[in-house]
CSV table of C-alpha atoms and ligand atoms in Angstrom, one decimal:
chain,number,residue,atom,x,y,z
A,1467,MET,CA,-47.8,38.2,78.4
A,1468,ALA,CA,-45.3,40.0,76.2
A,1469,LYS,CA,-41.7,40.9,77.1
A,1470,LYS,CA,-39.3,42.6,76.0
A,1471,LYS,CA,-37.6,40.9,73.5
A,1472,LYS,CA,-34.6,41.5,70.7
A,1473,GLU,CA,-36.5,42.0,67.2
A,1474,THR,CA,-34.0,40.2,65.8
A,1475,PRO,CA,-34.8,37.8,63.5
A,1476,ILE,CA,-32.6,35.2,64.8
A,1477,THR,CA,-34.7,32.5,62.9
A,1478,GLY,CA,-34.5,34.0,59.8
A,1479,ILE,CA,-33.1,32.6,56.0
A,1480,THR,CA,-29.6,34.6,56.1
A,1481,VAL,CA,-28.6,33.3,52.9
A,1482,SER,CA,-29.7,34.8,49.6
A,1483,LYS,CA,-31.4,33.2,47.4
A,1484,ASP,CA,-30.4,34.9,44.4
A,1485,GLU,CA,-25.9,34.4,45.4
A,1486,ASP,CA,-26.4,31.0,47.1
A,1487,PHE,CA,-29.5,29.5,46.1
A,1488,SER,CA,-27.8,26.0,47.4
A,1489,ALA,CA,-27.7,27.0,50.7
A,1490,TRP,CA,-30.0,28.8,50.7
A,1491,TYR,CA,-31.9,25.7,49.7
A,1492,THR,CA,-30.5,24.2,52.5
A,1493,GLU,CA,-30.8,26.6,55.1
A,1494,ILE,CA,-35.0,27.0,54.2
A,1495,ILE,CA,-35.1,23.1,55.5
A,1496,GLU,CA,-33.9,22.8,58.1
A,1497,LYS,CA,-35.3,26.3,59.9
A,1498,ALA,CA,-38.8,25.8,58.4
A,1499,GLU,CA,-38.3,22.2,59.4
A,1500,LEU,CA,-39.4,21.2,56.4
A,1501,ALA,CA,-36.9,18.0,56.7
A,1502,ASP,CA,-34.1,17.0,58.8
A,1503,ILE,CA,-31.2,14.7,57.3
A,1504,ARG,CA,-30.0,14.0,60.5
A,1505,TYR,CA,-31.1,9.9,59.9
A,1506,ASN,CA,-27.6,8.5,59.1
A,1507,LEU,CA,-28.5,7.3,55.8
A,1508,LYS,CA,-28.0,8.5,52.3
A,1509,GLY,CA,-30.6,10.0,50.3
A,1510,PHE,CA,-33.3,8.8,53.1
A,1511,VAL,CA,-34.8,12.2,54.6
A,1512,CYS,CA,-37.5,12.7,57.5
A,1513,TYR,CA,-39.9,14.0,55.9
A,1514,ARG,CA,-41.8,16.7,59.0
A,1515,PRO,CA,-45.5,17.9,60.0
A,1516,TRP,CA,-45.0,21.7,57.6
A,1517,ALA,CA,-43.8,20.1,54.7
A,1518,THR,CA,-45.6,16.2,55.4
A,1519,ILE,CA,-49.1,18.6,55.5
A,1520,SER,CA,-48.6,20.3,52.1
A,1521,ILE,CA,-47.6,17.0,50.2
A,1522,ARG,CA,-50.3,15.4,50.9
A,1523,LYS,CA,-52.6,18.3,50.5
A,1524,MET,CA,-50.6,17.7,47.3
A,1525,TYR,CA,-51.6,14.6,46.2
A,1526,ARG,CA,-55.5,14.6,47.2
A,1527,LYS,CA,-55.4,17.6,44.6
A,1528,TYR,CA,-53.8,15.3,42.0
A,1529,GLU,CA,-55.5,11.6,42.5
A,1530,GLU,CA,-58.7,14.1,42.6
A,1531,LEU,CA,-57.9,14.9,39.1
A,1532,LEU,CA,-56.5,11.2,38.4
A,1533,GLU,CA,-60.0,9.7,39.3
A,1534,LYS,CA,-61.7,12.5,37.5
A,1535,ASN,CA,-60.6,12.0,33.8
A,1536,GLY,CA,-61.2,7.8,34.8
A,1537,HIS,CA,-59.1,5.9,37.0
A,1538,LEU,CA,-58.9,4.4,40.3
A,1539,PRO,CA,-57.3,3.2,42.9
A,1540,LEU,CA,-55.0,0.0,44.1
A,1541,THR,CA,-52.7,-0.3,46.3
A,1542,MET,CA,-49.4,-2.9,45.3
A,1543,PRO,CA,-47.1,-4.3,47.2
A,1544,SER,CA,-43.5,-3.0,47.7
A,1545,LEU,CA,-41.7,-6.1,46.5
A,1546,ILE,CA,-41.2,-7.9,43.1
A,1547,PRO,CA,-40.0,-10.6,42.1
A,1548,GLU,CA,-36.7,-11.2,40.4
A,1549,SER,CA,-38.5,-13.1,37.7
A,1550,ASN,CA,-40.9,-10.3,36.9
A,1551,LEU,CA,-37.9,-7.9,36.7
A,1552,MET,CA,-36.1,-9.6,33.8
A,1553,LEU,CA,-39.5,-10.4,31.1
A,1554,GLU,CA,-38.6,-6.4,29.6
A,1555,ALA,CA,-35.3,-6.7,28.9
A,1556,ASP,CA,-34.1,-3.2,28.4
A,1557,HIS,CA,-36.5,-2.3,31.4
A,1558,VAL,CA,-33.7,-4.6,33.4
A,1559,GLU,CA,-31.3,-2.7,31.5
A,1560,GLY,CA,-32.1,0.5,32.9
A,1561,PHE,CA,-33.4,0.1,36.3
A,1562,ALA,CA,-30.7,-2.3,37.0
A,1563,PRO,CA,-28.3,-0.1,38.5
A,1564,GLU,CA,-30.9,1.3,40.6
A,1565,VAL,CA,-32.1,-2.0,42.7
A,1566,PHE,CA,-32.4,-2.8,45.9
A,1567,TRP,CA,-32.1,-5.8,47.0
A,1568,VAL,CA,-33.7,-8.2,49.2
A,1569,THR,CA,-31.7,-10.9,50.3
A,1570,GLU,CA,-32.7,-12.6,53.2
A,1571,ALA,CA,-34.9,-13.6,55.3
A,1572,GLY,CA,-35.9,-13.5,59.2
A,1573,SER,CA,-34.2,-16.1,60.7
A,1574,SER,CA,-34.5,-18.5,57.4
A,1575,GLY,CA,-31.2,-16.6,55.4
A,1576,PRO,CA,-31.0,-15.8,51.3
A,1577,LEU,CA,-34.2,-15.9,49.5
A,1578,ASN,CA,-34.7,-18.8,46.9
A,1579,GLU,CA,-35.4,-15.6,44.6
A,1580,ARG,CA,-33.9,-11.5,45.1
A,1581,LEU,CA,-37.4,-9.7,45.5
A,1582,ALA,CA,-36.4,-5.8,44.4
A,1583,LEU,CA,-37.4,-3.3,46.0
A,1584,ARG,CA,-40.4,-2.1,43.7
A,1585,PRO,CA,-37.9,1.3,41.8
A,1586,THR,CA,-41.3,1.7,39.7
A,1587,SER,CA,-44.3,-0.6,39.4
A,1588,GLU,CA,-44.9,-1.5,35.6
A,1589,THR,CA,-43.0,-5.1,36.3
A,1590,ALA,CA,-45.1,-5.3,39.6
A,1591,LEU,CA,-48.9,-4.1,38.3
A,1592,TYR,CA,-48.8,-5.7,34.3
A,1593,PRO,CA,-48.6,-10.4,35.1
A,1594,MET,CA,-52.0,-8.4,37.8
A,1595,TYR,CA,-53.4,-6.5,34.3
A,1596,SER,CA,-52.3,-9.6,32.1
A,1597,ILE,CA,-55.3,-11.7,34.9
A,1598,TRP,CA,-57.6,-9.2,35.1
A,1599,ILE,CA,-58.0,-8.0,31.8
A,1600,ARG,CA,-59.6,-9.5,29.6
A,1601,SER,CA,-61.9,-8.1,26.8
A,1602,TYR,CA,-62.1,-4.8,24.5
A,1603,LYS,CA,-65.3,-4.4,28.1
A,1604,ASP,CA,-62.1,-3.7,30.3
A,1605,LEU,CA,-60.6,-1.4,28.1
A,1606,PRO,CA,-59.1,1.9,28.4
A,1607,PHE,CA,-58.3,-0.2,32.2
A,1608,LYS,CA,-56.8,3.3,34.1
A,1609,ARG,CA,-55.3,2.5,37.2
A,1610,TYR,CA,-52.9,4.5,39.0
A,1611,GLN,CA,-51.4,4.0,43.1
A,1612,SER,CA,-49.1,6.6,45.6
A,1613,CYS,CA,-46.4,5.6,47.3
A,1614,GLN,CA,-42.9,5.1,47.7
A,1615,VAL,CA,-40.5,4.0,45.6
A,1616,TRP,CA,-36.2,3.5,45.7
A,1617,ARG,CA,-33.7,3.6,43.8
A,1618,TYR,CA,-30.2,3.6,44.8
A,1619,GLU,CA,-29.4,7.5,43.0
A,1620,GLY,CA,-26.0,7.4,41.8
A,1621,LYS,CA,-25.6,11.1,41.4
A,1622,MET,CA,-25.9,13.9,44.7
A,1623,THR,CA,-29.2,13.8,47.2
A,1624,ARG,CA,-31.0,16.5,48.2
A,1625,PRO,CA,-34.2,16.9,50.3
A,1626,PHE,CA,-37.3,16.2,48.0
A,1627,PHE,CA,-35.1,16.9,44.7
A,1628,ARG,CA,-33.2,13.3,44.4
A,1629,GLY,CA,-33.0,10.8,46.6
A,1630,ARG,CA,-33.2,6.8,46.8
A,1631,GLU,CA,-36.8,6.4,48.3
A,1632,PHE,CA,-39.4,8.8,46.9
A,1633,HIS,CA,-43.5,9.7,47.3
A,1634,TRP,CA,-44.7,9.7,43.7
A,1635,ILE,CA,-47.9,8.4,42.2
A,1636,GLU,CA,-47.6,5.5,39.5
A,1637,ALA,CA,-50.8,5.8,36.9
A,1638,HIS,CA,-50.8,3.0,34.4
A,1639,ASP,CA,-53.3,3.0,31.6
A,1640,VAL,CA,-54.0,0.1,28.5
A,1641,PHE,CA,-55.7,0.5,25.5
A,1642,ALA,CA,-57.5,-0.7,22.6
A,1643,THR,CA,-55.2,1.3,19.9
A,1644,GLU,CA,-52.2,3.3,19.7
A,1645,GLU,CA,-55.0,6.0,19.2
A,1646,GLY,CA,-56.5,5.5,22.3
A,1647,ALA,CA,-53.0,5.4,23.8
A,1648,MET,CA,-51.2,8.6,23.3
A,1649,ALA,CA,-54.9,10.3,23.4
A,1650,GLN,CA,-53.7,9.7,27.6
A,1651,VAL,CA,-50.5,10.4,26.3
A,1652,HIS,CA,-51.3,14.2,25.8
A,1653,GLU,CA,-54.7,13.8,28.8
A,1654,ASP,CA,-51.5,13.3,31.2
A,1655,MET,CA,-49.8,16.5,30.1
A,1656,GLU,CA,-53.1,18.3,30.1
A,1657,MET,CA,-53.2,17.2,34.0
A,1658,THR,CA,-49.8,18.5,34.2
A,1659,TYR,CA,-50.2,21.6,33.5
A,1660,GLN,CA,-53.4,22.1,35.4
A,1661,MET,CA,-51.0,21.3,38.2
A,1662,LEU,CA,-48.1,22.4,37.9
A,1663,GLN,CA,-49.2,25.4,36.5
A,1664,ASP,CA,-52.5,25.9,38.3
A,1665,GLU,CA,-52.4,24.4,41.5
A,1666,PHE,CA,-48.5,24.4,42.5
A,1667,CYS,CA,-47.3,27.7,40.4
A,1668,ILE,CA,-44.2,26.1,38.9
A,1669,PRO,CA,-44.3,26.8,35.1
A,1670,ILE,CA,-43.0,24.0,33.1
A,1671,ILE,CA,-42.2,23.2,29.7
A,1672,PHE,CA,-43.0,19.8,27.7
A,1673,PHE,CA,-40.4,18.0,25.6
A,1674,GLN,CA,-40.0,14.7,24.2
A,1675,ARG,CA,-37.1,12.9,25.3
A,1676,PRO,CA,-34.8,12.2,23.0
A,1677,LYS,CA,-34.8,8.2,22.4
A,1678,TRP,CA,-30.9,8.7,24.5
A,1679,ASP,CA,-33.0,9.6,26.9
A,1680,LYS,CA,-36.5,7.9,27.2
A,1681,PHE,CA,-37.8,5.0,30.4
A,1682,ALA,CA,-36.1,2.8,30.1
A,1683,GLY,CA,-38.7,-0.1,28.0
A,1684,SER,CA,-40.9,3.3,26.4
A,1685,VAL,CA,-41.9,3.9,22.9
A,1686,ASN,CA,-41.0,7.7,23.7
A,1687,THR,CA,-41.0,8.8,26.5
A,1688,TYR,CA,-42.9,13.3,27.1
A,1689,ALA,CA,-41.0,15.0,29.8
A,1690,ALA,CA,-42.1,18.4,31.4
A,1691,ASP,CA,-39.2,20.5,32.7
A,1692,ALA,CA,-39.5,23.3,35.2
A,1693,LEU,CA,-38.5,26.4,34.1
A,1694,MET,CA,-36.0,27.1,37.9
A,1695,GLY,CA,-35.8,31.1,36.2
A,1696,SER,CA,-31.4,29.9,37.1
A,1697,GLY,CA,-31.2,29.0,33.7
A,1698,LYS,CA,-31.4,25.4,35.1
A,1699,VAL,CA,-33.7,23.4,34.7
A,1700,LEU,CA,-35.7,20.5,36.8
A,1701,GLN,CA,-37.6,17.3,35.4
A,1702,LEU,CA,-40.7,16.5,37.1
A,1703,PRO,CA,-43.7,14.5,35.7
A,1704,SER,CA,-43.0,12.5,32.3
A,1705,THR,CA,-45.5,10.3,30.4
A,1706,HIS,CA,-44.7,7.4,28.5
A,1707,TYR,CA,-45.6,5.7,25.0
A,1708,LEU,CA,-45.4,2.2,26.1
A,1709,GLY,CA,-46.8,0.5,23.2
A,1710,GLN,CA,-46.8,-3.0,23.1
A,1711,ASN,CA,-43.2,-3.0,24.5
A,1712,PHE,CA,-44.7,-4.6,27.8
A,1713,SER,CA,-48.5,-5.9,26.7
A,1714,LYS,CA,-46.3,-9.2,24.6
A,1715,PRO,CA,-44.4,-9.8,27.8
A,1716,PHE,CA,-46.4,-9.9,30.4
A,1717,ASN,CA,-49.5,-10.7,28.7
A,1718,VAL,CA,-51.6,-8.0,28.4
A,1719,LYS,CA,-54.5,-9.4,26.0
A,1720,PHE,CA,-57.7,-8.9,25.4
A,1721,ILE,CA,-60.9,-10.4,23.4
A,1722,ASP,CA,-61.1,-7.4,20.8
A,1723,LYS,CA,-65.1,-7.5,19.5
A,1724,ASP,CA,-63.8,-9.4,16.5
A,1725,GLY,CA,-63.3,-11.9,18.0
A,1726,LYS,CA,-59.9,-12.1,18.5
A,1727,GLU,CA,-56.9,-12.0,20.8
A,1728,LYS,CA,-55.2,-8.8,21.4
A,1729,TYR,CA,-52.3,-7.0,23.1
A,1730,GLY,CA,-53.0,-4.0,24.8
A,1731,TYR,CA,-51.3,-0.3,23.8
A,1732,GLN,CA,-50.0,1.1,27.2
A,1733,THR,CA,-49.1,4.3,28.9
A,1734,CYS,CA,-47.7,5.2,32.7
A,1735,TYR,CA,-48.2,7.8,33.8
A,1736,GLY,CA,-45.3,9.4,37.1
A,1737,PRO,CA,-45.9,12.0,38.7
A,1738,ALA,CA,-43.2,13.2,42.1
A,1739,ILE,CA,-44.7,14.6,44.5
A,1740,SER,CA,-41.8,15.1,47.0
A,1741,ARG,CA,-39.5,16.6,43.5
A,1742,ILE,CA,-42.6,18.7,42.3
A,1743,TYR,CA,-43.2,20.2,46.4
A,1744,GLY,CA,-39.0,20.8,46.2
A,1745,ALA,CA,-39.5,22.3,43.1
A,1746,MET,CA,-42.4,23.7,44.4
A,1747,ILE,CA,-40.6,26.3,47.9
A,1748,ALA,CA,-37.4,26.3,45.4
A,1749,TYR,CA,-38.8,28.1,42.2
A,1750,LEU,CA,-41.5,30.3,45.1
A,1751,GLY,CA,-40.1,31.1,47.7
A,1752,ASP,CA,-37.9,34.2,49.1
A,1753,ASP,CA,-35.2,35.4,50.5
A,1754,LYS,CA,-37.9,35.8,53.7
A,1755,GLY,CA,-38.5,32.4,53.1
A,1756,LEU,CA,-41.5,30.0,52.3
A,1757,ILE,CA,-44.0,31.4,49.9
A,1758,LEU,CA,-46.9,28.6,48.8
A,1759,PRO,CA,-50.5,28.9,47.4
A,1760,PHE,CA,-52.9,29.0,49.2
A,1761,ASP,CA,-54.2,26.1,49.1
A,1762,LEU,CA,-50.9,24.1,50.5
A,1763,ALA,CA,-50.7,26.3,53.5
A,1764,PRO,CA,-50.1,24.1,55.9
A,1765,VAL,CA,-51.5,27.2,58.2
A,1766,GLN,CA,-53.7,29.6,56.2
A,1767,ILE,CA,-53.7,32.9,58.2
A,1768,VAL,CA,-51.9,33.6,61.4
A,1769,ILE,CA,-53.3,36.0,63.4
A,1770,ILE,CA,-50.6,37.7,65.9
A,1771,PRO,CA,-51.6,40.4,68.8
A,1772,ILE,CA,-49.8,43.7,69.8
A,1773,LEU,CA,-50.4,43.2,72.9
A,1774,ILE,CA,-49.4,46.8,74.9
A,1775,LYS,CA,-49.0,47.0,78.9
A,1776,GLY,CA,-52.4,47.0,81.0
A,1777,LYS,CA,-54.4,46.3,77.3
A,1778,GLU,CA,-53.4,42.2,76.9
A,1779,THR,CA,-57.1,40.9,77.7
A,1780,ILE,CA,-58.9,43.4,75.3
A,1781,VAL,CA,-56.5,42.6,72.4
A,1782,LEU,CA,-56.4,38.7,72.9
A,1783,GLU,CA,-60.0,38.3,73.5
A,1784,LYS,CA,-60.4,40.9,69.8
A,1785,CYS,CA,-57.6,38.1,68.1
A,1786,ASP,CA,-60.0,34.5,69.7
A,1787,GLU,CA,-63.4,36.5,67.8
A,1788,VAL,CA,-61.4,36.5,64.9
A,1789,LEU,CA,-59.9,33.1,65.4
A,1790,LYS,CA,-63.2,31.8,64.9
A,1791,LYS,CA,-65.4,33.6,62.8
A,1792,PHE,CA,-62.8,32.1,59.7
A,1793,LYS,CA,-61.8,28.7,61.8
A,1794,ASP,CA,-63.9,26.7,60.1
A,1795,LYS,CA,-63.4,27.7,56.7
A,1796,TYR,CA,-59.6,28.2,56.8
A,1797,THR,CA,-56.6,27.0,58.3
A,1798,ILE,CA,-55.9,29.9,61.6
A,1799,LYS,CA,-53.8,29.9,63.8
A,1800,LEU,CA,-53.8,32.3,66.6
A,1801,ASP,CA,-49.5,32.7,68.0
A,1802,ASP,CA,-50.4,34.2,71.4
A,1803,SER,CA,-46.7,32.8,72.8
A,1804,ASP,CA,-45.0,35.2,74.5
A,1805,ASP,CA,-42.2,35.9,71.3
A,1806,SER,CA,-42.8,39.7,70.2
A,1807,PRO,CA,-44.5,40.0,67.2
A,1808,GLY,CA,-41.5,41.2,65.5
A,1809,SER,CA,-39.6,37.8,66.3
A,1810,LYS,CA,-43.4,36.0,64.9
A,1811,PHE,CA,-43.4,38.3,61.7
A,1812,TYR,CA,-40.3,36.8,60.6
A,1813,TYR,CA,-41.3,33.2,61.6
A,1814,TRP,CA,-45.0,33.0,60.1
A,1815,GLU,CA,-43.3,34.6,57.8
A,1816,MET,CA,-40.7,32.2,57.0
A,1817,LYS,CA,-43.2,29.4,56.8
A,1818,GLY,CA,-45.3,31.0,53.8
A,1819,VAL,CA,-47.9,31.5,56.1
A,1820,PRO,CA,-50.0,33.6,52.9
A,1821,PHE,CA,-51.5,35.9,55.6
A,1822,ARG,CA,-51.1,37.8,58.6
A,1823,ILE,CA,-53.7,39.3,60.8
A,1824,GLU,CA,-52.3,41.9,63.5
A,1825,ILE,CA,-54.5,43.3,65.9
A,1826,GLY,CA,-53.2,45.3,68.1
A,1827,PRO,CA,-54.9,48.4,70.9
A,1828,LYS,CA,-54.6,51.3,68.1
A,1829,ASP,CA,-57.1,49.2,65.6
A,1830,ILE,CA,-59.5,48.0,67.8
A,1831,GLN,CA,-59.8,51.5,68.7
A,1832,LYS,CA,-60.5,51.9,64.7
A,1833,LYS,CA,-63.1,49.1,65.0
A,1834,GLN,CA,-60.1,47.5,62.1
A,1835,VAL,CA,-57.0,45.2,61.9
A,1836,VAL,CA,-54.6,45.3,60.0
A,1837,ILE,CA,-53.7,42.0,56.6
A,1838,VAL,CA,-50.4,41.8,55.4
A,1839,LYS,CA,-49.4,38.9,52.1
A,1840,ARG,CA,-46.6,36.7,52.1
A,1841,HIS,CA,-46.6,36.8,48.7
A,1842,ASP,CA,-45.3,40.3,47.8
A,1843,GLY,CA,-45.4,42.0,51.7
A,1844,LYS,CA,-48.8,44.5,50.8
A,1845,LYS,CA,-50.5,45.8,53.7
A,1846,TYR,CA,-53.9,46.3,54.4
A,1847,PHE,CA,-55.7,48.0,56.7
A,1848,VAL,CA,-59.6,46.8,56.8
A,1849,SER,CA,-62.6,47.3,58.6
A,1850,GLU,CA,-64.2,44.7,61.4
A,1851,ASN,CA,-67.2,44.6,59.5
A,1852,LYS,CA,-65.9,43.2,56.3
A,1853,LEU,CA,-63.2,41.8,57.4
A,1854,GLU,CA,-64.7,38.3,56.4
A,1855,LYS,CA,-65.8,39.3,52.6
A,1856,GLN,CA,-61.4,40.8,52.1
A,1857,ILE,CA,-60.4,37.5,53.2
A,1858,ASP,CA,-62.4,35.8,51.2
A,1859,GLU,CA,-61.5,37.4,48.4
A,1860,PHE,CA,-57.9,37.7,49.3
A,1861,ALA,CA,-57.8,33.9,49.8
A,1862,GLY,CA,-60.0,33.6,46.3
A,1863,ASN,CA,-57.5,35.7,44.5
A,1864,TYR,CA,-53.5,34.0,46.3
A,1865,THR,CA,-52.6,31.3,44.0
A,1866,ARG,CA,-53.7,32.9,40.9
A,1867,GLU,CA,-51.3,35.9,41.5
A,1868,LEU,CA,-48.8,34.1,42.8
A,1869,LYS,CA,-49.6,32.7,39.4
A,1870,GLU,CA,-49.4,34.5,37.5
A,1871,LYS,CA,-46.3,37.0,38.9
A,1872,ARG,CA,-44.1,34.1,38.5
A,1873,LEU,CA,-44.7,32.0,35.6
A,1874,ILE,CA,-42.1,32.6,33.9
A,1875,ASP,CA,-42.3,33.1,30.0
A,1876,PHE,CA,-40.0,30.8,28.4
A,1877,GLU,CA,-39.6,32.4,25.4
A,1878,GLU,CA,-38.2,34.9,27.5
A,1879,GLN,CA,-34.9,32.0,28.5
A,1880,ILE,CA,-34.6,31.5,25.3
A,1881,GLU,CA,-31.9,32.3,23.7
A,1882,LEU,CA,-31.1,30.6,19.3
A,1883,CYS,CA,-28.5,29.1,18.2
A,1884,TYR,CA,-26.0,28.6,15.4
A,1885,GLU,CA,-23.2,27.1,16.4
A,1886,ARG,CA,-21.4,25.5,19.8
A,1887,ASP,CA,-19.4,29.1,20.5
A,1888,SER,CA,-22.3,30.9,20.9
A,1889,ALA,CA,-23.9,28.2,22.2
A,1890,LYS,CA,-21.9,27.5,25.1
A,1891,GLU,CA,-22.0,31.2,26.3
A,1892,ALA,CA,-25.6,30.8,26.3
A,1893,ILE,CA,-25.6,28.0,29.1
A,1894,GLU,CA,-22.4,29.7,30.7
A,1895,GLN,CA,-24.7,33.2,30.6
A,1896,GLY,CA,-28.4,30.7,32.1
A,1897,LYS,CA,-30.0,30.9,28.5
A,1898,ILE,CA,-31.6,27.8,27.4
A,1899,VAL,CA,-30.3,27.0,23.8
A,1900,CYS,CA,-32.7,26.7,21.1
A,1901,CYS,CA,-31.6,25.1,17.8
A,1902,GLY,CA,-31.7,22.6,14.7
A,1903,PHE,CA,-30.1,18.6,15.6
A,1904,CYS,CA,-29.9,17.0,13.5
A,1905,SER,CA,-32.4,14.2,15.3
A,1906,ILE,CA,-33.2,13.2,17.8
A,1907,ASP,CA,-32.9,9.0,17.5
A,1908,MET,CA,-30.2,7.3,18.7
A,1909,LYS,CA,-28.5,8.3,15.4
A,1910,ALA,CA,-27.2,11.6,17.2
A,1911,TYR,CA,-26.1,10.3,20.6
A,1912,ARG,CA,-22.8,11.5,19.8
A,1913,CYS,CA,-23.9,14.5,19.0
A,1914,ALA,CA,-25.6,14.7,21.8
A,1915,GLU,CA,-22.2,13.8,23.7
A,1916,VAL,CA,-20.8,16.2,22.0
A,1917,VAL,CA,-23.1,18.7,23.8
A,1918,GLU,CA,-23.0,17.6,27.2
A,1919,LYS,CA,-18.6,18.2,27.0
A,1920,GLU,CA,-18.9,21.3,24.8
A,1921,ILE,CA,-21.8,23.5,25.5
A,1922,GLY,CA,-21.9,22.1,28.6
A,1923,GLY,CA,-26.2,21.6,28.8
A,1924,LEU,CA,-28.8,18.7,27.6
A,1925,VAL,CA,-30.6,17.7,25.3
A,1926,ARG,CA,-33.6,17.8,26.3
A,1927,GLY,CA,-35.9,16.8,23.8
A,1928,LYS,CA,-37.9,18.2,21.2
A,1929,ARG,CA,-40.6,20.6,22.4
A,1930,VAL,CA,-44.5,19.6,22.0
A,1931,ASP,CA,-46.7,22.4,21.4
A,1932,GLU,CA,-46.0,24.1,18.7
A,1933,GLU,CA,-42.6,24.7,17.6
A,1934,LYS,CA,-41.9,28.0,16.4
A,1935,HIS,CA,-38.4,27.4,15.4
A,1936,GLU,CA,-36.6,26.2,12.3
A,1937,PHE,CA,-32.5,25.5,11.6
A,1938,ALA,CA,-31.4,24.5,8.7
A,1939,SER,CA,-28.7,22.7,10.3
A,1940,CYS,CA,-27.3,20.2,13.4
A,1941,ILE,CA,-25.1,22.8,15.2
A,1942,ILE,CA,-22.5,19.9,16.1
A,1943,CYS,CA,-22.1,17.6,12.9
A,1944,GLY,CA,-23.5,20.0,10.2
A,1945,GLU,CA,-26.0,17.7,8.4
A,1946,PRO,CA,-29.3,18.6,7.8
A,1947,ALA,CA,-31.1,19.5,10.9
A,1948,THR,CA,-34.4,17.1,11.0
A,1949,CYS,CA,-35.9,18.3,14.1
A,1950,THR,CA,-35.3,22.4,16.8
A,1951,VAL,CA,-34.5,20.7,20.3
A,1952,TYR,CA,-33.5,22.5,23.5
A,1953,ILE,CA,-30.2,22.6,25.4
A,1954,ALA,CA,-30.2,23.9,29.1
A,1955,LYS,CA,-28.4,22.9,32.3
A,1956,SER,CA,-30.3,20.9,34.9
A,1957,TYR,CA,-30.6,20.0,38.4
B,284,ZN,ZN1,-25.6,15.6,14.6
């Protein structure tokens, strides 16, 4: 039964997100019980149930979409022989500094060949692709796996955002032609918009990355930058056009219709689910705690009884009745613990539960319940006989409302800049700079270094969708501009 307790939010978030994002993020991770950093191995954290449930739901949505678009799932070993990893030179060079190696086994001591803990699976999959793919009839060949990968990350680690172990999906596809492969790159980008923007409510924009920032071994990299609303961007899924850079060393060949043997054209796509989860909680959350899209919330509705002495039974019975009404349709929980209603409100708001239903003796008298929406705090008095219809309608609209409210306009964050000083100022004010650049090929690398040093942001690349702005000259060297690029600080 209810005891009198203080209404102070002992469990609530105490730091303002706007004032100190980093401290806010750390607190939400701990208090909402998302991850535990006490595992005592840098870059490795335990994901707790509240995060794991949402992450699994995200996986399921992504996997369904990949399969709908013709991908089949598979499961690869997590160890890759060093000789495989060495087959594509740029790839080795790019990944070598980050690989964890297995060098010994049991009591037999050192291994004959070092084994890499997969940092990504190109070099695990493609030797198998060369066995599995025989003819043009096998193409397009589209596979994906959901797994963990390991990279010895030198930068500061932060739960979900950046770790030495992360959880992702990698899709690896083979086509007969370059056109087929490029169409896949576009499908990958389309899937990213469908998942990140429509389902996870994170605004993104795709850039073709400069050559110095592309995936090791790829011809071109297209990466989504999430707009975090803080002037900083975060790289989320990227898709890579590999051309024949891997099919040649790995012998991924097929007999074409004309009877000739040809090398395939490849793509790979890597949505890092754990990172997307981090971006989602960081972007959507507020000073009360988490805000989650309806489908991803581990608990979608919480019922809180308002207990008054002598009326406990009648209230709890009503709560139970409402619980039974929805339990087959939604994830719903009745919080009949001893805490005060106020503490429960704070707690479940912090956990990001989309709807709270309050039921007290007065409500029962008026044949109504109170519904409170987490994302905007709006309160509704709903009569009992309309409850089912109302909840269905609220549930059906929740994610779209959240998305519409939080989808910031990319254009509003942009500042057009023509010289270094104004660009520097814009970056300091948390803007994304749009300017002319001599190129995004390696020859412009020197200009990009100056950008990093003097302007204080990174060249994110060339917009993949329509570019409306044109510039005459490179903002750094003054040479004629060949493209328009965007410069931003990044996480
Ligand atoms: Zn330049």
